[in-house]
JSON list of C-alpha atoms in Angstrom, two decimals:
[
{"chain": "A", "resi": 1, "resn": "UNK", "atom": "CA", "xyz": [0.00, 0.00, 0.00]},
{"chain": "A", "resi": 2, "resn": "UNK", "atom": "CA", "xyz": [2.81, 2.38, 0.94]},
{"chain": "A", "resi": 3, "resn": "UNK", "atom": "CA", "xyz": [4.70, 1.64, -2.29]},
{"chain": "A", "resi": 4, "resn": "UNK", "atom": "CA", "xyz": [1.58, 2.26, -4.35]},
{"chain": "A", "resi": 5, "resn": "UNK", "atom": "CA", "xyz": [0.99, 5.58, -2.60]},
{"chain": "A", "resi": 6, "resn": "UNK", "atom": "CA", "xyz": [4.64, 6.53, -3.13]},
{"chain": "A", "resi": 7, "resn": "UNK", "atom": "CA", "xyz": [4.35, 5.82, -6.86]},
{"chain": "A", "resi": 8, "resn": "UNK", "atom": "CA", "xyz": [1.26, 8.03, -7.09]},
{"chain": "A", "resi": 9, "resn": "UNK", "atom": "CA", "xyz": [3.04, 10.86, -5.26]},
{"chain": "A", "resi": 10, "resn": "UNK", "atom": "CA", "xyz": [6.10, 10.53, -7.48]},
{"chain": "A", "resi": 11, "resn": "UNK", "atom": "CA", "xyz": [3.89, 10.56, -10.57]},
{"chain": "A", "resi": 12, "resn": "UNK", "atom": "CA", "xyz": [2.16, 13.75, -9.39]},
{"chain": "A", "resi": 13, "resn": "UNK", "atom": "CA", "xyz": [5.50, 15.38, -8.59]},
{"chain": "A", "resi": 14, "resn": "UNK", "atom": "CA", "xyz": [6.83, 14.43, -12.01]},
{"chain": "A", "resi": 15, "resn": "UNK", "atom": "CA", "xyz": [3.76, 16.01, -13.60]},
{"chain": "A", "resi": 16, "resn": "UNK", "atom": "CA", "xyz": [4.32, 19.21, -11.62]},
{"chain": "A", "resi": 17, "resn": "UNK", "atom": "CA", "xyz": [8.00, 19.33, -12.61]},
{"chain": "A", "resi": 18, "resn": "UNK", "atom": "CA", "xyz": [7.14, 18.80, -16.28]},
{"chain": "A", "resi": 19, "resn": "UNK", "atom": "CA", "xyz": [4.42, 21.45, -16.14]},
{"chain": "A", "resi": 20, "resn": "UNK", "atom": "CA", "xyz": [6.61, 24.14, -14.59]},
{"chain": "A", "resi": 21, "resn": "UNK", "atom": "CA", "xyz": [9.55, 23.11, -16.75]},
{"chain": "A", "resi": 22, "resn": "UNK", "atom": "CA", "xyz": [7.47, 23.59, -19.87]},
{"chain": "A", "resi": 23, "resn": "UNK", "atom": "CA", "xyz": [6.00, 26.90, -18.70]},
{"chain": "A", "resi": 24, "resn": "UNK", "atom": "CA", "xyz": [9.14, 28.46, -17.26]},
{"chain": "A", "resi": 25, "resn": "UNK", "atom": "CA", "xyz": [11.91, 27.14, -19.50]},
{"chain": "A", "resi": 26, "resn": "UNK", "atom": "CA", "xyz": [10.08, 27.50, -22.81]},
{"chain": "A", "resi": 27, "resn": "UNK", "atom": "CA", "xyz": [7.42, 30.21, -22.42]},
{"chain": "A", "resi": 28, "resn": "UNK", "atom": "CA", "xyz": [6.99, 30.86, -26.15]},
{"chain": "A", "resi": 29, "resn": "UNK", "atom": "CA", "xyz": [5.08, 28.54, -28.44]},
{"chain": "A", "resi": 30, "resn": "UNK", "atom": "CA", "xyz": [3.31, 29.85, -31.51]},
{"chain": "A", "resi": 31, "resn": "UNK", "atom": "CA", "xyz": [-0.19, 28.56, -32.33]},
{"chain": "A", "resi": 32, "resn": "UNK", "atom": "CA", "xyz": [0.11, 29.95, -35.87]},
{"chain": "A", "resi": 33, "resn": "UNK", "atom": "CA", "xyz": [1.25, 27.74, -38.71]},
{"chain": "A", "resi": 34, "resn": "UNK", "atom": "CA", "xyz": [3.96, 28.88, -41.12]},
{"chain": "A", "resi": 35, "resn": "UNK", "atom": "CA", "xyz": [2.22, 29.52, -44.45]},
{"chain": "A", "resi": 36, "resn": "UNK", "atom": "CA", "xyz": [4.07, 29.18, -47.75]},
{"chain": "A", "resi": 37, "resn": "UNK", "atom": "CA", "xyz": [2.76, 29.04, -51.37]},
{"chain": "A", "resi": 38, "resn": "UNK", "atom": "CA", "xyz": [1.67, 25.60, -52.64]},
{"chain": "A", "resi": 39, "resn": "UNK", "atom": "CA", "xyz": [4.41, 23.37, -54.05]},
{"chain": "A", "resi": 40, "resn": "UNK", "atom": "CA", "xyz": [1.77, 21.42, -56.02]},
{"chain": "A", "resi": 41, "resn": "UNK", "atom": "CA", "xyz": [-0.85, 23.00, -58.26]},
{"chain": "A", "resi": 42, "resn": "UNK", "atom": "CA", "xyz": [-4.30, 22.82, -56.62]},
{"chain": "A", "resi": 43, "resn": "UNK", "atom": "CA", "xyz": [-7.04, 20.88, -58.44]},
{"chain": "A", "resi": 44, "resn": "UNK", "atom": "CA", "xyz": [-10.79, 21.21, -58.06]},
{"chain": "A", "resi": 45, "resn": "UNK", "atom": "CA", "xyz": [-11.30, 17.47, -57.64]},
{"chain": "A", "resi": 46, "resn": "UNK", "atom": "CA", "xyz": [-8.84, 14.62, -57.19]},
{"chain": "A", "resi": 47, "resn": "UNK", "atom": "CA", "xyz": [-9.05, 11.83, -59.78]},
{"chain": "A", "resi": 48, "resn": "UNK", "atom": "CA", "xyz": [-9.23, 8.82, -57.47]},
{"chain": "A", "resi": 49, "resn": "UNK", "atom": "CA", "xyz": [-9.20, 6.30, -60.34]},
{"chain": "A", "resi": 50, "resn": "UNK", "atom": "CA", "xyz": [-6.04, 7.79, -61.86]},
{"chain": "A", "resi": 51, "resn": "UNK", "atom": "CA", "xyz": [-4.24, 7.94, -58.52]},
{"chain": "A", "resi": 52, "resn": "UNK", "atom": "CA", "xyz": [-5.31, 4.39, -57.65]},
{"chain": "A", "resi": 53, "resn": "UNK", "atom": "CA", "xyz": [-3.31, 3.27, -60.68]},
{"chain": "A", "resi": 54, "resn": "UNK", "atom": "CA", "xyz": [-0.34, 5.26, -59.36]},
{"chain": "A", "resi": 55, "resn": "UNK", "atom": "CA", "xyz": [-0.36, 3.66, -55.90]},
{"chain": "A", "resi": 56, "resn": "UNK", "atom": "CA", "xyz": [3.06, 2.05, -56.27]},
{"chain": "A", "resi": 57, "resn": "UNK", "atom": "CA", "xyz": [4.61, 5.34, -57.37]},
{"chain": "A", "resi": 58, "resn": "UNK", "atom": "CA", "xyz": [2.97, 7.23, -54.50]},
{"chain": "A", "resi": 59, "resn": "UNK", "atom": "CA", "xyz": [4.04, 4.62, -51.97]},
{"chain": "A", "resi": 60, "resn": "UNK", "atom": "CA", "xyz": [7.63, 4.64, -53.17]},
{"chain": "A", "resi": 61, "resn": "UNK", "atom": "CA", "xyz": [7.88, 8.43, -53.02]},
{"chain": "A", "resi": 62, "resn": "UNK", "atom": "CA", "xyz": [5.76, 9.31, -50.00]},
{"chain": "A", "resi": 63, "resn": "UNK", "atom": "CA", "xyz": [5.41, 6.07, -48.02]},
{"chain": "A", "resi": 64, "resn": "UNK", "atom": "CA", "xyz": [8.90, 6.09, -46.50]},
{"chain": "A", "resi": 65, "resn": "UNK", "atom": "CA", "xyz": [8.77, 5.69, -42.70]},
{"chain": "A", "resi": 66, "resn": "UNK", "atom": "CA", "xyz": [4.98, 5.76, -42.79]},
{"chain": "A", "resi": 67, "resn": "UNK", "atom": "CA", "xyz": [2.43, 3.25, -41.53]},
{"chain": "A", "resi": 68, "resn": "UNK", "atom": "CA", "xyz": [-0.49, 3.94, -43.85]},
{"chain": "A", "resi": 69, "resn": "UNK", "atom": "CA", "xyz": [-4.09, 4.06, -42.69]},
{"chain": "A", "resi": 70, "resn": "UNK", "atom": "CA", "xyz": [-5.65, 0.60, -43.19]},
{"chain": "A", "resi": 71, "resn": "UNK", "atom": "CA", "xyz": [-8.37, 0.76, -45.84]},
{"chain": "A", "resi": 72, "resn": "UNK", "atom": "CA", "xyz": [-7.47, 4.35, -46.72]},
{"chain": "A", "resi": 73, "resn": "UNK", "atom": "CA", "xyz": [-3.95, 3.96, -48.07]},
{"chain": "A", "resi": 74, "resn": "UNK", "atom": "CA", "xyz": [-4.62, 5.97, -51.22]},
{"chain": "A", "resi": 75, "resn": "UNK", "atom": "CA", "xyz": [-6.19, 8.90, -49.37]},
{"chain": "A", "resi": 76, "resn": "UNK", "atom": "CA", "xyz": [-3.27, 8.91, -46.92]},
{"chain": "A", "resi": 77, "resn": "UNK", "atom": "CA", "xyz": [-0.64, 8.91, -49.66]},
{"chain": "A", "resi": 78, "resn": "UNK", "atom": "CA", "xyz": [-2.41, 11.69, -51.56]},
{"chain": "A", "resi": 79, "resn": "UNK", "atom": "CA", "xyz": [-2.51, 13.84, -48.43]},
{"chain": "A", "resi": 80, "resn": "UNK", "atom": "CA", "xyz": [1.18, 13.13, -47.82]},
{"chain": "A", "resi": 81, "resn": "UNK", "atom": "CA", "xyz": [1.96, 14.08, -51.42]},
{"chain": "A", "resi": 82, "resn": "UNK", "atom": "CA", "xyz": [1.06, 17.69, -50.59]},
{"chain": "A", "resi": 83, "resn": "UNK", "atom": "CA", "xyz": [3.55, 17.70, -47.69]},
{"chain": "A", "resi": 84, "resn": "UNK", "atom": "CA", "xyz": [6.81, 16.60, -49.36]},
{"chain": "A", "resi": 85, "resn": "UNK", "atom": "CA", "xyz": [8.77, 18.20, -46.51]},
{"chain": "A", "resi": 86, "resn": "UNK", "atom": "CA", "xyz": [7.62, 15.29, -44.31]},
{"chain": "A", "resi": 87, "resn": "UNK", "atom": "CA", "xyz": [8.95, 12.54, -46.57]},
{"chain": "A", "resi": 88, "resn": "UNK", "atom": "CA", "xyz": [11.45, 11.29, -44.01]},
{"chain": "A", "resi": 89, "resn": "UNK", "atom": "CA", "xyz": [9.35, 11.85, -40.88]},
{"chain": "A", "resi": 90, "resn": "UNK", "atom": "CA", "xyz": [7.96, 8.80, -39.08]},
{"chain": "A", "resi": 91, "resn": "UNK", "atom": "CA", "xyz": [4.16, 8.95, -39.06]},
{"chain": "A", "resi": 92, "resn": "UNK", "atom": "CA", "xyz": [1.95, 6.10, -37.93]},
{"chain": "A", "resi": 93, "resn": "UNK", "atom": "CA", "xyz": [-1.67, 6.33, -39.13]},
{"chain": "A", "resi": 94, "resn": "UNK", "atom": "CA", "xyz": [-4.01, 4.35, -36.87]},
{"chain": "A", "resi": 95, "resn": "UNK", "atom": "CA", "xyz": [-7.66, 3.47, -37.41]},
{"chain": "A", "resi": 96, "resn": "UNK", "atom": "CA", "xyz": [-9.43, 2.58, -34.15]},
{"chain": "A", "resi": 97, "resn": "UNK", "atom": "CA", "xyz": [-12.39, 3.38, -31.93]},
{"chain": "A", "resi": 98, "resn": "UNK", "atom": "CA", "xyz": [-12.17, 6.95, -30.59]},
{"chain": "A", "resi": 99, "resn": "UNK", "atom": "CA", "xyz": [-14.67, 9.71, -29.78]},
{"chain": "A", "resi": 100, "resn": "UNK", "atom": "CA", "xyz": [-12.79, 12.43, -31.70]},
{"chain": "A", "resi": 101, "resn": "UNK", "atom": "CA", "xyz": [-12.95, 11.76, -35.47]},
{"chain": "A", "resi": 102, "resn": "UNK", "atom": "CA", "xyz": [-9.24, 12.54, -35.98]},
{"chain": "A", "resi": 103, "resn": "UNK", "atom": "CA", "xyz": [-6.32, 13.57, -33.81]},
{"chain": "A", "resi": 104, "resn": "UNK", "atom": "CA", "xyz": [-2.58, 14.03, -34.22]},
{"chain": "A", "resi": 105, "resn": "UNK", "atom": "CA", "xyz": [0.10, 13.76, -31.56]},
{"chain": "A", "resi": 106, "resn": "UNK", "atom": "CA", "xyz": [3.75, 12.87, -31.04]},
{"chain": "A", "resi": 107, "resn": "UNK", "atom": "CA", "xyz": [4.57, 9.43, -29.64]},
{"chain": "A", "resi": 108, "resn": "UNK", "atom": "CA", "xyz": [5.97, 10.47, -26.25]},
{"chain": "A", "resi": 109, "resn": "UNK", "atom": "CA", "xyz": [8.05, 7.32, -25.84]},
{"chain": "A", "resi": 110, "resn": "UNK", "atom": "CA", "xyz": [10.09, 8.12, -28.95]},
{"chain": "A", "resi": 111, "resn": "UNK", "atom": "CA", "xyz": [10.87, 11.68, -27.90]},
{"chain": "A", "resi": 112, "resn": "UNK", "atom": "CA", "xyz": [13.64, 10.83, -25.47]},
{"chain": "A", "resi": 113, "resn": "UNK", "atom": "CA", "xyz": [15.87, 9.97, -28.42]},
{"chain": "A", "resi": 114, "resn": "UNK", "atom": "CA", "xyz": [17.18, 11.95, -31.37]},
{"chain": "A", "resi": 115, "resn": "UNK", "atom": "CA", "xyz": [14.55, 14.11, -33.15]},
{"chain": "A", "resi": 116, "resn": "UNK", "atom": "CA", "xyz": [15.14, 12.21, -36.41]},
{"chain": "A", "resi": 117, "resn": "UNK", "atom": "CA", "xyz": [13.74, 9.11, -34.69]},
{"chain": "A", "resi": 118, "resn": "UNK", "atom": "CA", "xyz": [10.63, 10.76, -33.27]},
{"chain": "A", "resi": 119, "resn": "UNK", "atom": "CA", "xyz": [7.33, 9.21, -34.33]},
{"chain": "A", "resi": 120, "resn": "UNK", "atom": "CA", "xyz": [4.06, 11.05, -34.80]},
{"chain": "A", "resi": 121, "resn": "UNK", "atom": "CA", "xyz": [0.64, 9.44, -34.77]},
{"chain": "A", "resi": 122, "resn": "UNK", "atom": "CA", "xyz": [-2.54, 10.27, -36.63]},
{"chain": "A", "resi": 123, "resn": "UNK", "atom": "CA", "xyz": [-5.49, 8.50, -35.04]},
{"chain": "A", "resi": 124, "resn": "UNK", "atom": "CA", "xyz": [-8.65, 8.14, -37.13]},
{"chain": "A", "resi": 125, "resn": "UNK", "atom": "CA", "xyz": [-11.84, 7.02, -35.43]},
{"chain": "A", "resi": 126, "resn": "UNK", "atom": "CA", "xyz": [-13.52, 3.90, -36.76]},
{"chain": "A", "resi": 127, "resn": "UNK", "atom": "CA", "xyz": [-16.37, 4.15, -34.27]},
{"chain": "A", "resi": 128, "resn": "UNK", "atom": "CA", "xyz": [-17.63, 6.97, -32.05]},
{"chain": "A", "resi": 129, "resn": "UNK", "atom": "CA", "xyz": [-20.85, 8.28, -30.49]},
{"chain": "A", "resi": 130, "resn": "UNK", "atom": "CA", "xyz": [-23.89, 7.86, -32.73]},
{"chain": "A", "resi": 131, "resn": "UNK", "atom": "CA", "xyz": [-24.12, 11.63, -33.31]},
{"chain": "A", "resi": 132, "resn": "UNK", "atom": "CA", "xyz": [-20.56, 11.67, -34.64]},
{"chain": "A", "resi": 133, "resn": "UNK", "atom": "CA", "xyz": [-21.02, 8.80, -37.07]},
{"chain": "A", "resi": 134, "resn": "UNK", "atom": "CA", "xyz": [-21.94, 10.89, -40.17]},
{"chain": "A", "resi": 135, "resn": "UNK", "atom": "CA", "xyz": [-18.63, 12.79, -40.05]},
{"chain": "A", "resi": 136, "resn": "UNK", "atom": "CA", "xyz": [-16.32, 9.83, -39.45]},
{"chain": "A", "resi": 137, "resn": "UNK", "atom": "CA", "xyz": [-13.74, 9.13, -42.16]},
{"chain": "A", "resi": 138, "resn": "UNK", "atom": "CA", "xyz": [-15.60, 6.12, -43.56]},
{"chain": "A", "resi": 139, "resn": "UNK", "atom": "CA", "xyz": [-18.69, 8.25, -44.33]},
{"chain": "A", "resi": 140, "resn": "UNK", "atom": "CA", "xyz": [-17.00, 11.18, -46.06]},
{"chain": "A", "resi": 141, "resn": "UNK", "atom": "CA", "xyz": [-16.52, 11.82, -49.80]},
{"chain": "A", "resi": 142, "resn": "UNK", "atom": "CA", "xyz": [-13.09, 10.92, -51.18]},
{"chain": "A", "resi": 143, "resn": "UNK", "atom": "CA", "xyz": [-11.77, 14.51, -51.43]},
{"chain": "A", "resi": 144, "resn": "UNK", "atom": "CA", "xyz": [-13.00, 15.31, -47.92]},
{"chain": "A", "resi": 145, "resn": "UNK", "atom": "CA", "xyz": [-11.15, 12.26, -46.60]},
{"chain": "A", "resi": 146, "resn": "UNK", "atom": "CA", "xyz": [-7.91, 13.53, -48.12]},
{"chain": "A", "resi": 147, "resn": "UNK", "atom": "CA", "xyz": [-8.54, 16.99, -46.65]},
{"chain": "A", "resi": 148, "resn": "UNK", "atom": "CA", "xyz": [-9.01, 15.89, -43.06]},
{"chain": "A", "resi": 149, "resn": "UNK", "atom": "CA", "xyz": [-5.96, 13.64, -43.25]},
{"chain": "A", "resi": 150, "resn": "UNK", "atom": "CA", "xyz": [-4.03, 16.64, -44.58]},
{"chain": "A", "resi": 151, "resn": "UNK", "atom": "CA", "xyz": [-5.26, 18.69, -41.62]},
{"chain": "A", "resi": 152, "resn": "UNK", "atom": "CA", "xyz": [-3.72, 16.19, -39.21]},
{"chain": "A", "resi": 153, "resn": "UNK", "atom": "CA", "xyz": [-0.52, 15.97, -41.25]},
{"chain": "A", "resi": 154, "resn": "UNK", "atom": "CA", "xyz": [-0.30, 19.76, -41.05]},
{"chain": "A", "resi": 155, "resn": "UNK", "atom": "CA", "xyz": [-0.32, 19.42, -37.26]},
{"chain": "A", "resi": 156, "resn": "UNK", "atom": "CA", "xyz": [2.66, 17.08, -37.54]},
{"chain": "A", "resi": 157, "resn": "UNK", "atom": "CA", "xyz": [4.47, 19.59, -39.70]},
{"chain": "A", "resi": 158, "resn": "UNK", "atom": "CA", "xyz": [3.93, 22.24, -37.02]},
{"chain": "A", "resi": 159, "resn": "UNK", "atom": "CA", "xyz": [5.21, 19.95, -34.26]},
{"chain": "A", "resi": 160, "resn": "UNK", "atom": "CA", "xyz": [8.46, 19.54, -36.19]},
{"chain": "A", "resi": 161, "resn": "UNK", "atom": "CA", "xyz": [9.69, 22.98, -35.21]},
{"chain": "A", "resi": 162, "resn": "UNK", "atom": "CA", "xyz": [9.68, 22.21, -31.48]},
{"chain": "A", "resi": 163, "resn": "UNK", "atom": "CA", "xyz": [11.84, 20.29, -29.04]},
{"chain": "A", "resi": 164, "resn": "UNK", "atom": "CA", "xyz": [10.51, 18.07, -26.26]},
{"chain": "A", "resi": 165, "resn": "UNK", "atom": "CA", "xyz": [9.82, 20.81, -23.69]},
{"chain": "A", "resi": 166, "resn": "UNK", "atom": "CA", "xyz": [8.30, 23.12, -26.25]},
{"chain": "A", "resi": 167, "resn": "UNK", "atom": "CA", "xyz": [5.95, 20.39, -27.46]},
{"chain": "A", "resi": 168, "resn": "UNK", "atom": "CA", "xyz": [4.91, 19.77, -23.88]},
{"chain": "A", "resi": 169, "resn": "UNK", "atom": "CA", "xyz": [4.20, 23.47, -23.45]},
{"chain": "A", "resi": 170, "resn": "UNK", "atom": "CA", "xyz": [2.29, 23.51, -26.73]},
{"chain": "A", "resi": 171, "resn": "UNK", "atom": "CA", "xyz": [0.11, 20.60, -25.55]},
{"chain": "A", "resi": 172, "resn": "UNK", "atom": "CA", "xyz": [-0.61, 22.33, -22.26]},
{"chain": "A", "resi": 173, "resn": "UNK", "atom": "CA", "xyz": [-1.55, 25.59, -23.95]},
{"chain": "A", "resi": 174, "resn": "UNK", "atom": "CA", "xyz": [-3.78, 23.73, -26.40]},
{"chain": "A", "resi": 175, "resn": "UNK", "atom": "CA", "xyz": [-5.53, 21.97, -23.51]},
{"chain": "A", "resi": 176, "resn": "UNK", "atom": "CA", "xyz": [-6.08, 24.97, -21.21]},
{"chain": "A", "resi": 177, "resn": "UNK", "atom": "CA", "xyz": [-6.63, 27.87, -23.62]},
{"chain": "A", "resi": 178, "resn": "UNK", "atom": "CA", "xyz": [-9.63, 27.83, -25.95]},
{"chain": "A", "resi": 179, "resn": "UNK", "atom": "CA", "xyz": [-8.25, 30.87, -27.79]},
{"chain": "A", "resi": 180, "resn": "UNK", "atom": "CA", "xyz": [-4.88, 29.21, -28.34]},
{"chain": "A", "resi": 181, "resn": "UNK", "atom": "CA", "xyz": [-6.64, 26.08, -29.61]},
{"chain": "A", "resi": 182, "resn": "UNK", "atom": "CA", "xyz": [-8.93, 28.01, -31.96]},
{"chain": "A", "resi": 183, "resn": "UNK", "atom": "CA", "xyz": [-6.04, 30.03, -33.38]},
{"chain": "A", "resi": 184, "resn": "UNK", "atom": "CA", "xyz": [-4.02, 26.90, -34.00]},
{"chain": "A", "resi": 185, "resn": "UNK", "atom": "CA", "xyz": [-6.84, 24.86, -35.56]},
{"chain": "A", "resi": 186, "resn": "UNK", "atom": "CA", "xyz": [-7.92, 27.66, -37.90]},
{"chain": "A", "resi": 187, "resn": "UNK", "atom": "CA", "xyz": [-4.29, 28.28, -38.85]},
{"chain": "A", "resi": 188, "resn": "UNK", "atom": "CA", "xyz": [-3.93, 24.55, -39.53]},
{"chain": "A", "resi": 189, "resn": "UNK", "atom": "CA", "xyz": [-6.87, 24.75, -41.94]},
{"chain": "A", "resi": 190, "resn": "UNK", "atom": "CA", "xyz": [-5.04, 27.64, -43.63]},
{"chain": "A", "resi": 191, "resn": "UNK", "atom": "CA", "xyz": [-1.93, 25.48, -43.88]},
{"chain": "A", "resi": 192, "resn": "UNK", "atom": "CA", "xyz": [-3.92, 22.80, -45.72]},
{"chain": "A", "resi": 193, "resn": "UNK", "atom": "CA", "xyz": [-5.11, 25.44, -48.19]},
{"chain": "A", "resi": 194, "resn": "UNK", "atom": "CA", "xyz": [-1.62, 26.84, -48.66]},
{"chain": "A", "resi": 195, "resn": "UNK", "atom": "CA", "xyz": [-0.31, 23.34, -49.32]},
{"chain": "A", "resi": 196, "resn": "UNK", "atom": "CA", "xyz": [-2.75, 23.04, -52.24]},
{"chain": "A", "resi": 197, "resn": "UNK", "atom": "CA", "xyz": [-5.75, 21.19, -50.85]},
{"chain": "A", "resi": 198, "resn": "UNK", "atom": "CA", "xyz": [-8.10, 24.14, -50.47]},
{"chain": "A", "resi": 199, "resn": "UNK", "atom": "CA", "xyz": [-10.80, 22.70, -52.72]},
{"chain": "A", "resi": 200, "resn": "UNK", "atom": "CA", "xyz": [-10.70, 19.44, -50.79]},
{"chain": "A", "resi": 201, "resn": "UNK", "atom": "CA", "xyz": [-11.01, 21.26, -47.47]},
{"chain": "A", "resi": 202, "resn": "UNK", "atom": "CA", "xyz": [-13.91, 23.25, -48.93]},
{"chain": "A", "resi": 203, "resn": "UNK", "atom": "CA", "xyz": [-15.58, 19.94, -49.84]},
{"chain": "A", "resi": 204, "resn": "UNK", "atom": "CA", "xyz": [-15.20, 18.72, -46.26]},
{"chain": "A", "resi": 205, "resn": "UNK", "atom": "CA", "xyz": [-16.46, 21.95, -44.66]},
{"chain": "A", "resi": 206, "resn": "UNK", "atom": "CA", "xyz": [-19.46, 22.02, -47.02]},
{"chain": "A", "resi": 207, "resn": "UNK", "atom": "CA", "xyz": [-20.26, 18.34, -46.43]},
{"chain": "A", "resi": 208, "resn": "UNK", "atom": "CA", "xyz": [-20.26, 18.74, -42.65]},
{"chain": "A", "resi": 209, "resn": "UNK", "atom": "CA", "xyz": [-22.71, 21.63, -42.89]},
{"chain": "A", "resi": 210, "resn": "UNK", "atom": "CA", "xyz": [-25.05, 20.51, -45.68]},
{"chain": "A", "resi": 211, "resn": "UNK", "atom": "CA", "xyz": [-25.13, 16.70, -45.87]},
{"chain": "A", "resi": 212, "resn": "UNK", "atom": "CA", "xyz": [-28.54, 15.53, -44.58]},
{"chain": "A", "resi": 213, "resn": "UNK", "atom": "CA", "xyz": [-26.94, 13.06, -42.18]},
{"chain": "A", "resi": 214, "resn": "UNK", "atom": "CA", "xyz": [-24.15, 15.35, -40.98]},
{"chain": "A", "resi": 215, "resn": "UNK", "atom": "CA", "xyz": [-26.04, 18.65, -40.71]},
{"chain": "A", "resi": 216, "resn": "UNK", "atom": "CA", "xyz": [-27.77, 17.86, -37.37]},
{"chain": "A", "resi": 217, "resn": "UNK", "atom": "CA", "xyz": [-24.37, 17.29, -35.78]},
{"chain": "A", "resi": 218, "resn": "UNK", "atom": "CA", "xyz": [-23.17, 20.60, -37.16]},
{"chain": "A", "resi": 219, "resn": "UNK", "atom": "CA", "xyz": [-26.20, 22.44, -35.80]},
{"chain": "A", "resi": 220, "resn": "UNK", "atom": "CA", "xyz": [-25.52, 21.02, -32.33]},
{"chain": "A", "resi": 221, "resn": "UNK", "atom": "CA", "xyz": [-21.84, 21.99, -32.50]},
{"chain": "A", "resi": 222, "resn": "UNK", "atom": "CA", "xyz": [-22.10, 25.11, -34.66]},
{"chain": "A", "resi": 223, "resn": "UNK", "atom": "CA", "xyz": [-20.54, 27.60, -32.27]},
{"chain": "A", "resi": 224, "resn": "UNK", "atom": "CA", "xyz": [-17.60, 25.31, -31.47]},
{"chain": "A", "resi": 225, "resn": "UNK", "atom": "CA", "xyz": [-16.96, 24.27, -35.07]},
{"chain": "A", "resi": 226, "resn": "UNK", "atom": "CA", "xyz": [-17.20, 27.78, -36.52]},
{"chain": "A", "resi": 227, "resn": "UNK", "atom": "CA", "xyz": [-14.88, 29.12, -33.83]},
{"chain": "A", "resi": 228, "resn": "UNK", "atom": "CA", "xyz": [-12.22, 26.43, -34.26]},
{"chain": "A", "resi": 229, "resn": "UNK", "atom": "CA", "xyz": [-12.35, 25.67, -37.99]},
{"chain": "A", "resi": 230, "resn": "UNK", "atom": "CA", "xyz": [-12.76, 27.65, -41.18]},
{"chain": "A", "resi": 231, "resn": "UNK", "atom": "CA", "xyz": [-16.21, 27.84, -42.75]},
{"chain": "A", "resi": 232, "resn": "UNK", "atom": "CA", "xyz": [-16.66, 27.24, -46.51]},
{"chain": "A", "resi": 233, "resn": "UNK", "atom": "CA", "xyz": [-16.85, 31.02, -47.07]},
{"chain": "A", "resi": 234, "resn": "UNK", "atom": "CA", "xyz": [-13.61, 31.57, -45.12]},
{"chain": "A", "resi": 235, "resn": "UNK", "atom": "CA", "xyz": [-11.86, 28.79, -47.02]},
{"chain": "A", "resi": 236, "resn": "UNK", "atom": "CA", "xyz": [-12.80, 30.45, -50.31]},
{"chain": "A", "resi": 237, "resn": "UNK", "atom": "CA", "xyz": [-11.54, 33.79, -49.00]},
{"chain": "A", "resi": 238, "resn": "UNK", "atom": "CA", "xyz": [-8.14, 32.26, -48.16]},
{"chain": "A", "resi": 239, "resn": "UNK", "atom": "CA", "xyz": [-7.94, 30.67, -51.62]},
{"chain": "A", "resi": 240, "resn": "UNK", "atom": "CA", "xyz": [-8.45, 34.07, -53.25]},
{"chain": "A", "resi": 241, "resn": "UNK", "atom": "CA", "xyz": [-5.16, 35.19, -51.66]},
{"chain": "A", "resi": 242, "resn": "UNK", "atom": "CA", "xyz": [-3.20, 32.41, -53.39]},
{"chain": "A", "resi": 243, "resn": "UNK", "atom": "CA", "xyz": [-2.58, 32.98, -57.13]},
{"chain": "A", "resi": 244, "resn": "UNK", "atom": "CA", "xyz": [-2.33, 29.27, -58.00]},
{"chain": "A", "resi": 245, "resn": "UNK", "atom": "CA", "xyz": [-6.03, 28.78, -57.19]},
{"chain": "A", "resi": 246, "resn": "UNK", "atom": "CA", "xyz": [-6.92, 31.24, -59.93]},
{"chain": "A", "resi": 247, "resn": "UNK", "atom": "CA", "xyz": [-9.63, 32.98, -57.91]},
{"chain": "A", "resi": 248, "resn": "UNK", "atom": "CA", "xyz": [-9.87, 36.75, -58.11]},
{"chain": "A", "resi": 249, "resn": "UNK", "atom": "CA", "xyz": [-13.03, 37.21, -56.07]},
{"chain": "A", "resi": 250, "resn": "UNK", "atom": "CA", "xyz": [-14.92, 35.36, -53.35]},
{"chain": "A", "resi": 251, "resn": "UNK", "atom": "CA", "xyz": [-16.73, 32.21, -54.49]}
]
């Protein structure tokens, strides 16, 4: 009993040390993504049949150090194609039961070694609460699937700029500050657009709000979703800033 209590106390003390270490040693973490012009020309709709025939090419070029999402390998590779800077980064895509439709995080156990050996995880929900079912990956259109995977990959790209303590601080700020979280999530949507998948993100945002099955979920979560993620109108506005989309005025 005493040993168990001692372990609990030590665990709490470790948590306190990590918290203050993150806050005091590394007080600056930026919720904003770095935005650069697309390296790949945006397209209005991805040709899934064409890219299915290019699977081997995609896997050879963008599958290095990646565990692809079971059943969604093509969508995963296409999302990765728009983030060539992550070619050599270890990313493990998992498909399992989870309440949140998608999430991205570093694998803590790999972060005590060299940064080149760090692993990042993208967890995609296969089953959630009944109200969430219409917006799970398996129920989305193809382009929307690529877009939400790209959103999580963009998180991974952002994590790359930090060391261990900074990532810990970032996670704490994300958890305790709704404004920090909203700024980061909306900026991550912008990053997806700047990487060339604006039309695909537009498809996802429109689907969530207008699909007969998904719309009730949106209405229940409207304030949260509109605060934390770009609306279709906002996505179009961002695309008008980027010459490669060829848009001179709002959609």
